[in-house]
Amino acid sequence: SQQGEEDPQALSIQEGENATMNCSYKTSINNLQWYRQNSGRGLVHLILIRSNEREKHSGRLRVTLDTSKKSSSLLITASRAADTASYFCATGTGANNLFFGTGTRLTVIP
Amino acid sequence: KAGVTQTPRYLIKTRGQQVTLSCSPISGHRSVSWYQQTPGQGLQFLFEYFSETQRNKGNFPGRFSGRQFSNSRSEMNVSTLELGDSALYLCASSPTGGMGNTIYFGEGSWLTVV
């Protein structure tokens, strides 16, 4: 079974709006990573946040982590049509063994 | 720096056949792992190799196997293919596979079993 669950499963917004996706996981983690996947393509790494970090920024991305609630959120600000993709959170304990969530399908309407 | 490279990108096989997929990690990365992605099961971990040794294995039958060469390149093999093996197979690499490593993925190999 998968470690994480993303919420919502699908999200549709207008270009320029912000998009927020949430991820919940079940066990203790060392870090959590967010990935983007365009249809039929590989996974693109977005951001890694360690268990002792609470917030991290990268360009238009902001990730938060609440280990007490076993949850993380990904915020994409000022969305663009090119942000249309599926977004996955993945938790890891090392050894490249990642457990992925079910993903959020984001559609940004131009 | 070149990314993770997977070959072939697309292939079609018949039930009962076997298939070998190849992965070249990012230069300097010694940990390579493989994942299977299907609509029904999502992304699932297959196995991970480091310095030619399998360190970790997911919950897949023995028909799924892999290996890693001294140059860190890796191959995975699926024998006696079943229709349910149709999936996107993703290879990922990281420097050591240790905690805190960013893990980078290739574009994947699309396998269709008919």
PDB file of C-alpha atoms in Angstrom:
ATOM      1  CA  SER A   1       0.000   0.000   0.000  1.00  0.00           C
ATOM      2  CA  GLN A   2       1.127   3.516  -0.625  1.00  0.00           C
ATOM      3  CA  GLN A   3       2.517   5.652   2.102  1.00  0.00           C
ATOM      4  CA  GLY A   4       0.934   8.933   1.223  1.00  0.00           C
ATOM      5  CA  GLU A   5      -2.308  10.368   0.076  1.00  0.00           C
ATOM      6  CA  GLU A   6      -2.649  13.634  -1.803  1.00  0.00           C
ATOM      7  CA  ASP A   7      -5.643  15.849  -1.541  1.00  0.00           C
ATOM      8  CA  PRO A   8      -7.423  16.864  -3.659  1.00  0.00           C
ATOM      9  CA  GLN A   9      -7.169  14.171  -6.314  1.00  0.00           C
ATOM     10  CA  ALA A  10      -7.855  16.766  -8.982  1.00  0.00           C
ATOM     11  CA  LEU A  11      -7.700  20.542  -9.015  1.00  0.00           C
ATOM     12  CA  SER A  12      -8.653  22.971 -11.752  1.00  0.00           C
ATOM     13  CA  ILE A  13      -7.772  26.658 -11.516  1.00  0.00           C
ATOM     14  CA  GLN A  14      -7.392  29.726 -13.697  1.00  0.00           C
ATOM     15  CA  GLU A  15      -3.987  30.920 -14.764  1.00  0.00           C
ATOM     16  CA  GLY A  16      -2.593  33.352 -12.224  1.00  0.00           C
ATOM     17  CA  GLU A  17      -4.344  31.754  -9.269  1.00  0.00           C
ATOM     18  CA  ASN A  18      -2.556  29.857  -6.517  1.00  0.00           C
ATOM     19  CA  ALA A  19      -2.779  26.086  -6.230  1.00  0.00           C
ATOM     20  CA  THR A  20      -2.479  24.221  -2.961  1.00  0.00           C
ATOM     21  CA  MET A  21      -2.043  20.482  -2.696  1.00  0.00           C
ATOM     22  CA  ASN A  22      -1.857  18.485   0.495  1.00  0.00           C
ATOM     23  CA  CYS A  23      -0.145  15.257   1.332  1.00  0.00           C
ATOM     24  CA  SER A  24      -0.614  13.023   4.337  1.00  0.00           C
ATOM     25  CA  TYR A  25       1.599  10.115   5.264  1.00  0.00           C
ATOM     26  CA  LYS A  26       1.494   7.335   7.775  1.00  0.00           C
ATOM     27  CA  THR A  27       4.849   6.683   9.391  1.00  0.00           C
ATOM     28  CA  SER A  28       7.821   8.658  10.619  1.00  0.00           C
ATOM     29  CA  ILE A  29       9.949  10.077   7.868  1.00  0.00           C
ATOM     30  CA  ASN A  30      13.417  11.475   7.325  1.00  0.00           C
ATOM     31  CA  ASN A  31      12.422  13.688   4.445  1.00  0.00           C
ATOM     32  CA  LEU A  32       9.616  14.348   2.036  1.00  0.00           C
ATOM     33  CA  GLN A  33       9.984  15.159  -1.642  1.00  0.00           C
ATOM     34  CA  TRP A  34       7.575  16.641  -4.142  1.00  0.00           C
ATOM     35  CA  TYR A  35       7.624  15.684  -7.798  1.00  0.00           C
ATOM     36  CA  ARG A  36       5.820  16.799 -10.923  1.00  0.00           C
ATOM     37  CA  GLN A  37       4.881  14.489 -13.757  1.00  0.00           C
ATOM     38  CA  ASN A  38       3.666  15.637 -17.112  1.00  0.00           C
ATOM     39  CA  SER A  39       1.455  13.179 -18.907  1.00  0.00           C
ATOM     40  CA  GLY A  40       3.398  10.114 -19.950  1.00  0.00           C
ATOM     41  CA  ARG A  41       6.717  11.528 -18.848  1.00  0.00           C
ATOM     42  CA  GLY A  42       9.143  10.944 -16.021  1.00  0.00           C
ATOM     43  CA  LEU A  43       9.123  12.563 -12.623  1.00  0.00           C
ATOM     44  CA  VAL A  44      10.688  15.961 -12.182  1.00  0.00           C
ATOM     45  CA  HIS A  45      12.036  16.713  -8.736  1.00  0.00           C
ATOM     46  CA  LEU A  46      10.632  19.931  -7.269  1.00  0.00           C
ATOM     47  CA  ILE A  47      11.730  20.191  -3.688  1.00  0.00           C
ATOM     48  CA  LEU A  48      12.997  18.145  -0.754  1.00  0.00           C
ATOM     49  CA  ILE A  49      12.138  19.080   2.806  1.00  0.00           C
ATOM     50  CA  ARG A  50      13.786  17.396   5.740  1.00  0.00           C
ATOM     51  CA  SER A  51      11.924  16.253   8.816  1.00  0.00           C
ATOM     52  CA  ASN A  52      13.497  19.013  10.914  1.00  0.00           C
ATOM     53  CA  GLU A  53      12.379  21.729   8.501  1.00  0.00           C
ATOM     54  CA  ARG A  54       8.977  23.361   8.600  1.00  0.00           C
ATOM     55  CA  GLU A  55       8.942  25.376   5.399  1.00  0.00           C
ATOM     56  CA  LYS A  56      10.930  25.619   2.208  1.00  0.00           C
ATOM     57  CA  HIS A  57      10.734  27.837  -0.850  1.00  0.00           C
ATOM     58  CA  SER A  58      11.869  27.405  -4.411  1.00  0.00           C
ATOM     59  CA  GLY A  59      10.808  30.031  -6.914  1.00  0.00           C
ATOM     60  CA  ARG A  60       6.997  29.958  -7.052  1.00  0.00           C
ATOM     61  CA  LEU A  61       6.855  26.876  -4.869  1.00  0.00           C
ATOM     62  CA  ARG A  62       6.357  26.792  -1.131  1.00  0.00           C
ATOM     63  CA  VAL A  63       6.350  23.547   0.795  1.00  0.00           C
ATOM     64  CA  THR A  64       5.406  23.117   4.422  1.00  0.00           C
ATOM     65  CA  LEU A  65       5.837  20.098   6.624  1.00  0.00           C
ATOM     66  CA  ASP A  66       4.045  19.310   9.854  1.00  0.00           C
ATOM     67  CA  THR A  67       5.493  16.121  11.275  1.00  0.00           C
ATOM     68  CA  SER A  68       3.102  16.166  14.232  1.00  0.00           C
ATOM     69  CA  LYS A  69       0.187  15.901  11.823  1.00  0.00           C
ATOM     70  CA  LYS A  70       2.134  13.801   9.328  1.00  0.00           C
ATOM     71  CA  SER A  71       1.219  16.166   6.539  1.00  0.00           C
ATOM     72  CA  SER A  72       2.779  18.432   3.956  1.00  0.00           C
ATOM     73  CA  SER A  73       1.468  20.997   1.541  1.00  0.00           C
ATOM     74  CA  LEU A  74       2.699  22.311  -1.771  1.00  0.00           C
ATOM     75  CA  LEU A  75       1.701  25.804  -2.814  1.00  0.00           C
ATOM     76  CA  ILE A  76       2.250  26.977  -6.373  1.00  0.00           C
ATOM     77  CA  THR A  77       1.782  30.714  -6.668  1.00  0.00           C
ATOM     78  CA  ALA A  78       0.783  32.621  -9.801  1.00  0.00           C
ATOM     79  CA  SER A  79       0.100  29.416 -11.694  1.00  0.00           C
ATOM     80  CA  ARG A  80       0.788  29.067 -15.396  1.00  0.00           C
ATOM     81  CA  ALA A  81      -0.647  26.760 -18.032  1.00  0.00           C
ATOM     82  CA  ALA A  82       2.726  24.988 -18.056  1.00  0.00           C
ATOM     83  CA  ASP A  83       2.126  23.954 -14.438  1.00  0.00           C
ATOM     84  CA  THR A  84      -0.564  21.558 -15.650  1.00  0.00           C
ATOM     85  CA  ALA A  85       0.651  18.159 -14.469  1.00  0.00           C
ATOM     86  CA  SER A  86       0.282  15.572 -11.749  1.00  0.00           C
ATOM     87  CA  TYR A  87       2.014  16.291  -8.468  1.00  0.00           C
ATOM     88  CA  PHE A  88       3.218  13.617  -6.094  1.00  0.00           C
ATOM     89  CA  CYS A  89       4.624  13.641  -2.627  1.00  0.00           C
ATOM     90  CA  ALA A  90       7.073  10.936  -1.704  1.00  0.00           C
ATOM     91  CA  THR A  91       8.452   9.985   1.650  1.00  0.00           C
ATOM     92  CA  GLY A  92      11.781   8.320   2.124  1.00  0.00           C
ATOM     93  CA  THR A  93      13.846   6.640   4.729  1.00  0.00           C
ATOM     94  CA  GLY A  94      16.898   6.365   2.581  1.00  0.00           C
ATOM     95  CA  ALA A  95      18.218   3.834   0.111  1.00  0.00           C
ATOM     96  CA  ASN A  96      16.219   5.404  -2.715  1.00  0.00           C
ATOM     97  CA  ASN A  97      13.137   3.610  -1.456  1.00  0.00           C
ATOM     98  CA  LEU A  98      10.425   6.192  -1.890  1.00  0.00           C
ATOM     99  CA  PHE A  99       6.790   5.732  -1.053  1.00  0.00           C
ATOM    100  CA  PHE A 100       4.570   7.802  -3.290  1.00  0.00           C
ATOM    101  CA  GLY A 101       1.175   9.261  -2.746  1.00  0.00           C
ATOM    102  CA  THR A 102      -1.665   8.921  -5.191  1.00  0.00           C
ATOM    103  CA  GLY A 103      -1.027  12.289  -6.777  1.00  0.00           C
ATOM    104  CA  THR A 104      -2.983  15.453  -7.463  1.00  0.00           C
ATOM    105  CA  ARG A 105      -3.897  16.201 -11.044  1.00  0.00           C
ATOM    106  CA  LEU A 106      -3.593  19.965 -11.533  1.00  0.00           C
ATOM    107  CA  THR A 107      -5.129  21.682 -14.536  1.00  0.00           C
ATOM    108  CA  VAL A 108      -4.345  25.351 -15.090  1.00  0.00           C
ATOM    109  CA  ILE A 109      -6.754  26.973 -17.509  1.00  0.00           C
ATOM    110  CA  PRO A 110      -5.237  29.743 -19.668  1.00  0.00           C
TER     111      PRO A 110
ATOM    112  CA  LYS B   1      25.331  17.193 -16.410  1.00  0.00           C
ATOM    113  CA  ALA B   2      23.228  14.621 -18.242  1.00  0.00           C
ATOM    114  CA  GLY B   3      20.178  13.330 -16.423  1.00  0.00           C
ATOM    115  CA  VAL B   4      19.039   9.786 -15.845  1.00  0.00           C
ATOM    116  CA  THR B   5      18.772   8.043 -19.195  1.00  0.00           C
ATOM    117  CA  GLN B   6      16.492   5.113 -19.844  1.00  0.00           C
ATOM    118  CA  THR B   7      16.254   2.901 -22.888  1.00  0.00           C
ATOM    119  CA  PRO B   8      14.194   1.915 -24.684  1.00  0.00           C
ATOM    120  CA  ARG B   9      11.488   4.530 -24.265  1.00  0.00           C
ATOM    121  CA  TYR B  10       8.725   2.400 -25.712  1.00  0.00           C
ATOM    122  CA  LEU B  11       8.384  -1.292 -26.338  1.00  0.00           C
ATOM    123  CA  ILE B  12       5.718  -3.876 -27.003  1.00  0.00           C
ATOM    124  CA  LYS B  13       6.107  -7.476 -25.915  1.00  0.00           C
ATOM    125  CA  THR B  14       3.975 -10.589 -26.020  1.00  0.00           C
ATOM    126  CA  ARG B  15       2.810 -12.496 -22.968  1.00  0.00           C
ATOM    127  CA  GLY B  16       5.373 -15.030 -21.886  1.00  0.00           C
ATOM    128  CA  GLN B  17       8.326 -13.149 -23.317  1.00  0.00           C
ATOM    129  CA  GLN B  18      10.965 -11.430 -21.272  1.00  0.00           C
ATOM    130  CA  VAL B  19      12.199  -7.860 -21.391  1.00  0.00           C
ATOM    131  CA  THR B  20      15.309  -5.999 -20.316  1.00  0.00           C
ATOM    132  CA  LEU B  21      15.285  -2.286 -19.573  1.00  0.00           C
ATOM    133  CA  SER B  22      18.385  -0.178 -19.195  1.00  0.00           C
ATOM    134  CA  CYS B  23      19.211   2.820 -17.042  1.00  0.00           C
ATOM    135  CA  SER B  24      22.230   5.108 -16.951  1.00  0.00           C
ATOM    136  CA  PRO B  25      22.302   7.198 -13.768  1.00  0.00           C
ATOM    137  CA  ILE B  26      23.553  10.723 -13.415  1.00  0.00           C
ATOM    138  CA  SER B  27      27.335  10.777 -13.493  1.00  0.00           C
ATOM    139  CA  GLY B  28      28.695  10.182 -10.015  1.00  0.00           C
ATOM    140  CA  HIS B  29      25.501   8.675  -8.677  1.00  0.00           C
ATOM    141  CA  ARG B  30      25.985   5.211  -7.272  1.00  0.00           C
ATOM    142  CA  SER B  31      22.472   4.394  -6.120  1.00  0.00           C
ATOM    143  CA  VAL B  32      19.940   3.318  -8.711  1.00  0.00           C
ATOM    144  CA  SER B  33      16.382   2.308  -8.032  1.00  0.00           C
ATOM    145  CA  TRP B  34      13.472   1.181 -10.152  1.00  0.00           C
ATOM    146  CA  TYR B  35       9.781   1.932  -9.900  1.00  0.00           C
ATOM    147  CA  GLN B  36       6.684   0.682 -11.646  1.00  0.00           C
ATOM    148  CA  GLN B  37       3.821   3.048 -12.383  1.00  0.00           C
ATOM    149  CA  THR B  38       0.379   1.797 -13.320  1.00  0.00           C
ATOM    150  CA  PRO B  39      -3.016   3.529 -13.250  1.00  0.00           C
ATOM    151  CA  GLY B  40      -4.303   1.074 -10.685  1.00  0.00           C
ATOM    152  CA  GLN B  41      -1.383   0.752  -8.282  1.00  0.00           C
ATOM    153  CA  GLY B  42       0.338   4.072  -8.802  1.00  0.00           C
ATOM    154  CA  LEU B  43       4.071   4.343  -8.238  1.00  0.00           C
ATOM    155  CA  GLN B  44       5.610   1.335  -6.565  1.00  0.00           C
ATOM    156  CA  PHE B  45       9.195   0.640  -5.585  1.00  0.00           C
ATOM    157  CA  LEU B  46      10.792  -2.379  -7.238  1.00  0.00           C
ATOM    158  CA  PHE B  47      14.382  -2.478  -5.990  1.00  0.00           C
ATOM    159  CA  GLU B  48      17.477  -0.442  -5.304  1.00  0.00           C
ATOM    160  CA  TYR B  49      21.106  -1.089  -6.117  1.00  0.00           C
ATOM    161  CA  PHE B  50      24.240   0.441  -4.733  1.00  0.00           C
ATOM    162  CA  SER B  51      27.760  -0.576  -5.719  1.00  0.00           C
ATOM    163  CA  GLU B  52      26.431  -3.563  -7.657  1.00  0.00           C
ATOM    164  CA  THR B  53      24.518  -4.895  -4.639  1.00  0.00           C
ATOM    165  CA  GLN B  54      20.775  -4.990  -4.191  1.00  0.00           C
ATOM    166  CA  ARG B  55      20.075  -3.197  -0.934  1.00  0.00           C
ATOM    167  CA  ASN B  56      16.342  -3.046  -0.943  1.00  0.00           C
ATOM    168  CA  LYS B  57      13.503  -4.808  -2.662  1.00  0.00           C
ATOM    169  CA  GLY B  58       9.827  -4.051  -3.000  1.00  0.00           C
ATOM    170  CA  ASN B  59       6.946  -6.458  -2.965  1.00  0.00           C
ATOM    171  CA  PHE B  60       7.163  -7.852  -6.480  1.00  0.00           C
ATOM    172  CA  PRO B  61       7.404 -11.461  -7.663  1.00  0.00           C
ATOM    173  CA  GLY B  62      10.705 -13.046  -8.544  1.00  0.00           C
ATOM    174  CA  ARG B  63       9.999 -12.505 -12.240  1.00  0.00           C
ATOM    175  CA  PHE B  64      11.271  -8.991 -11.656  1.00  0.00           C
ATOM    176  CA  SER B  65      15.006  -8.811 -11.267  1.00  0.00           C
ATOM    177  CA  GLY B  66      17.774  -6.336 -11.734  1.00  0.00           C
ATOM    178  CA  ARG B  67      21.451  -5.804 -11.621  1.00  0.00           C
ATOM    179  CA  GLN B  68      23.963  -3.016 -11.483  1.00  0.00           C
ATOM    180  CA  PHE B  69      27.290  -2.828 -13.220  1.00  0.00           C
ATOM    181  CA  SER B  70      30.575  -1.428 -11.982  1.00  0.00           C
ATOM    182  CA  ASN B  71      29.921   1.845 -13.825  1.00  0.00           C
ATOM    183  CA  SER B  72      26.603   2.170 -11.899  1.00  0.00           C
ATOM    184  CA  ARG B  73      24.499   1.517 -14.961  1.00  0.00           C
ATOM    185  CA  SER B  74      21.591  -0.745 -14.178  1.00  0.00           C
ATOM    186  CA  GLU B  75      19.264  -3.111 -15.944  1.00  0.00           C
ATOM    187  CA  MET B  76      16.008  -4.623 -14.894  1.00  0.00           C
ATOM    188  CA  ASN B  77      14.532  -7.756 -16.332  1.00  0.00           C
ATOM    189  CA  VAL B  78      11.002  -9.063 -16.303  1.00  0.00           C
ATOM    190  CA  SER B  79      10.552 -12.678 -17.320  1.00  0.00           C
ATOM    191  CA  THR B  80       7.406 -14.510 -18.367  1.00  0.00           C
ATOM    192  CA  LEU B  81       5.575 -11.278 -19.044  1.00  0.00           C
ATOM    193  CA  GLU B  82       1.949 -10.938 -18.029  1.00  0.00           C
ATOM    194  CA  LEU B  83      -0.613  -8.434 -19.257  1.00  0.00           C
ATOM    195  CA  GLY B  84      -0.518  -6.763 -15.841  1.00  0.00           C
ATOM    196  CA  ASP B  85       3.141  -5.927 -16.312  1.00  0.00           C
ATOM    197  CA  SER B  86       2.156  -3.234 -18.777  1.00  0.00           C
ATOM    198  CA  ALA B  87       3.370  -0.075 -17.107  1.00  0.00           C
ATOM    199  CA  LEU B  88       5.738   2.837 -17.109  1.00  0.00           C
ATOM    200  CA  TYR B  89       9.020   1.709 -15.569  1.00  0.00           C
ATOM    201  CA  LEU B  90      10.996   4.506 -14.017  1.00  0.00           C
ATOM    202  CA  CYS B  91      14.618   4.508 -13.013  1.00  0.00           C
ATOM    203  CA  ALA B  92      15.953   6.901 -10.402  1.00  0.00           C
ATOM    204  CA  SER B  93      19.409   7.750  -9.171  1.00  0.00           C
ATOM    205  CA  SER B  94      20.994   9.546  -6.267  1.00  0.00           C
ATOM    206  CA  PRO B  95      24.548   9.954  -5.006  1.00  0.00           C
ATOM    207  CA  THR B  96      24.355   7.354  -2.259  1.00  0.00           C
ATOM    208  CA  GLY B  97      20.692   6.627  -1.707  1.00  0.00           C
ATOM    209  CA  GLY B  98      21.129   7.910   1.798  1.00  0.00           C
ATOM    210  CA  MET B  99      18.749   9.973   3.848  1.00  0.00           C
ATOM    211  CA  GLY B 100      18.436  13.473   2.514  1.00  0.00           C
ATOM    212  CA  ASN B 101      19.558  12.579  -0.991  1.00  0.00           C
ATOM    213  CA  THR B 102      17.554  14.180  -3.746  1.00  0.00           C
ATOM    214  CA  ILE B 103      16.391  11.411  -6.033  1.00  0.00           C
ATOM    215  CA  TYR B 104      16.267  12.087  -9.764  1.00  0.00           C
ATOM    216  CA  PHE B 105      14.139  10.187 -12.224  1.00  0.00           C
ATOM    217  CA  GLY B 106      14.486   9.346 -15.872  1.00  0.00           C
ATOM    218  CA  GLU B 107      11.778   9.664 -18.516  1.00  0.00           C
ATOM    219  CA  GLY B 108      10.815   6.045 -18.121  1.00  0.00           C
ATOM    220  CA  SER B 109      10.285   3.048 -20.369  1.00  0.00           C
ATOM    221  CA  TRP B 110       6.751   2.376 -21.503  1.00  0.00           C
ATOM    222  CA  LEU B 111       6.138  -1.376 -21.651  1.00  0.00           C
ATOM    223  CA  THR B 112       3.021  -2.751 -23.281  1.00  0.00           C
ATOM    224  CA  VAL B 113       2.359  -6.468 -22.993  1.00  0.00           C
ATOM    225  CA  VAL B 114      -0.096  -7.896 -25.519  1.00  0.00           C
TER     226      VAL B 114
END
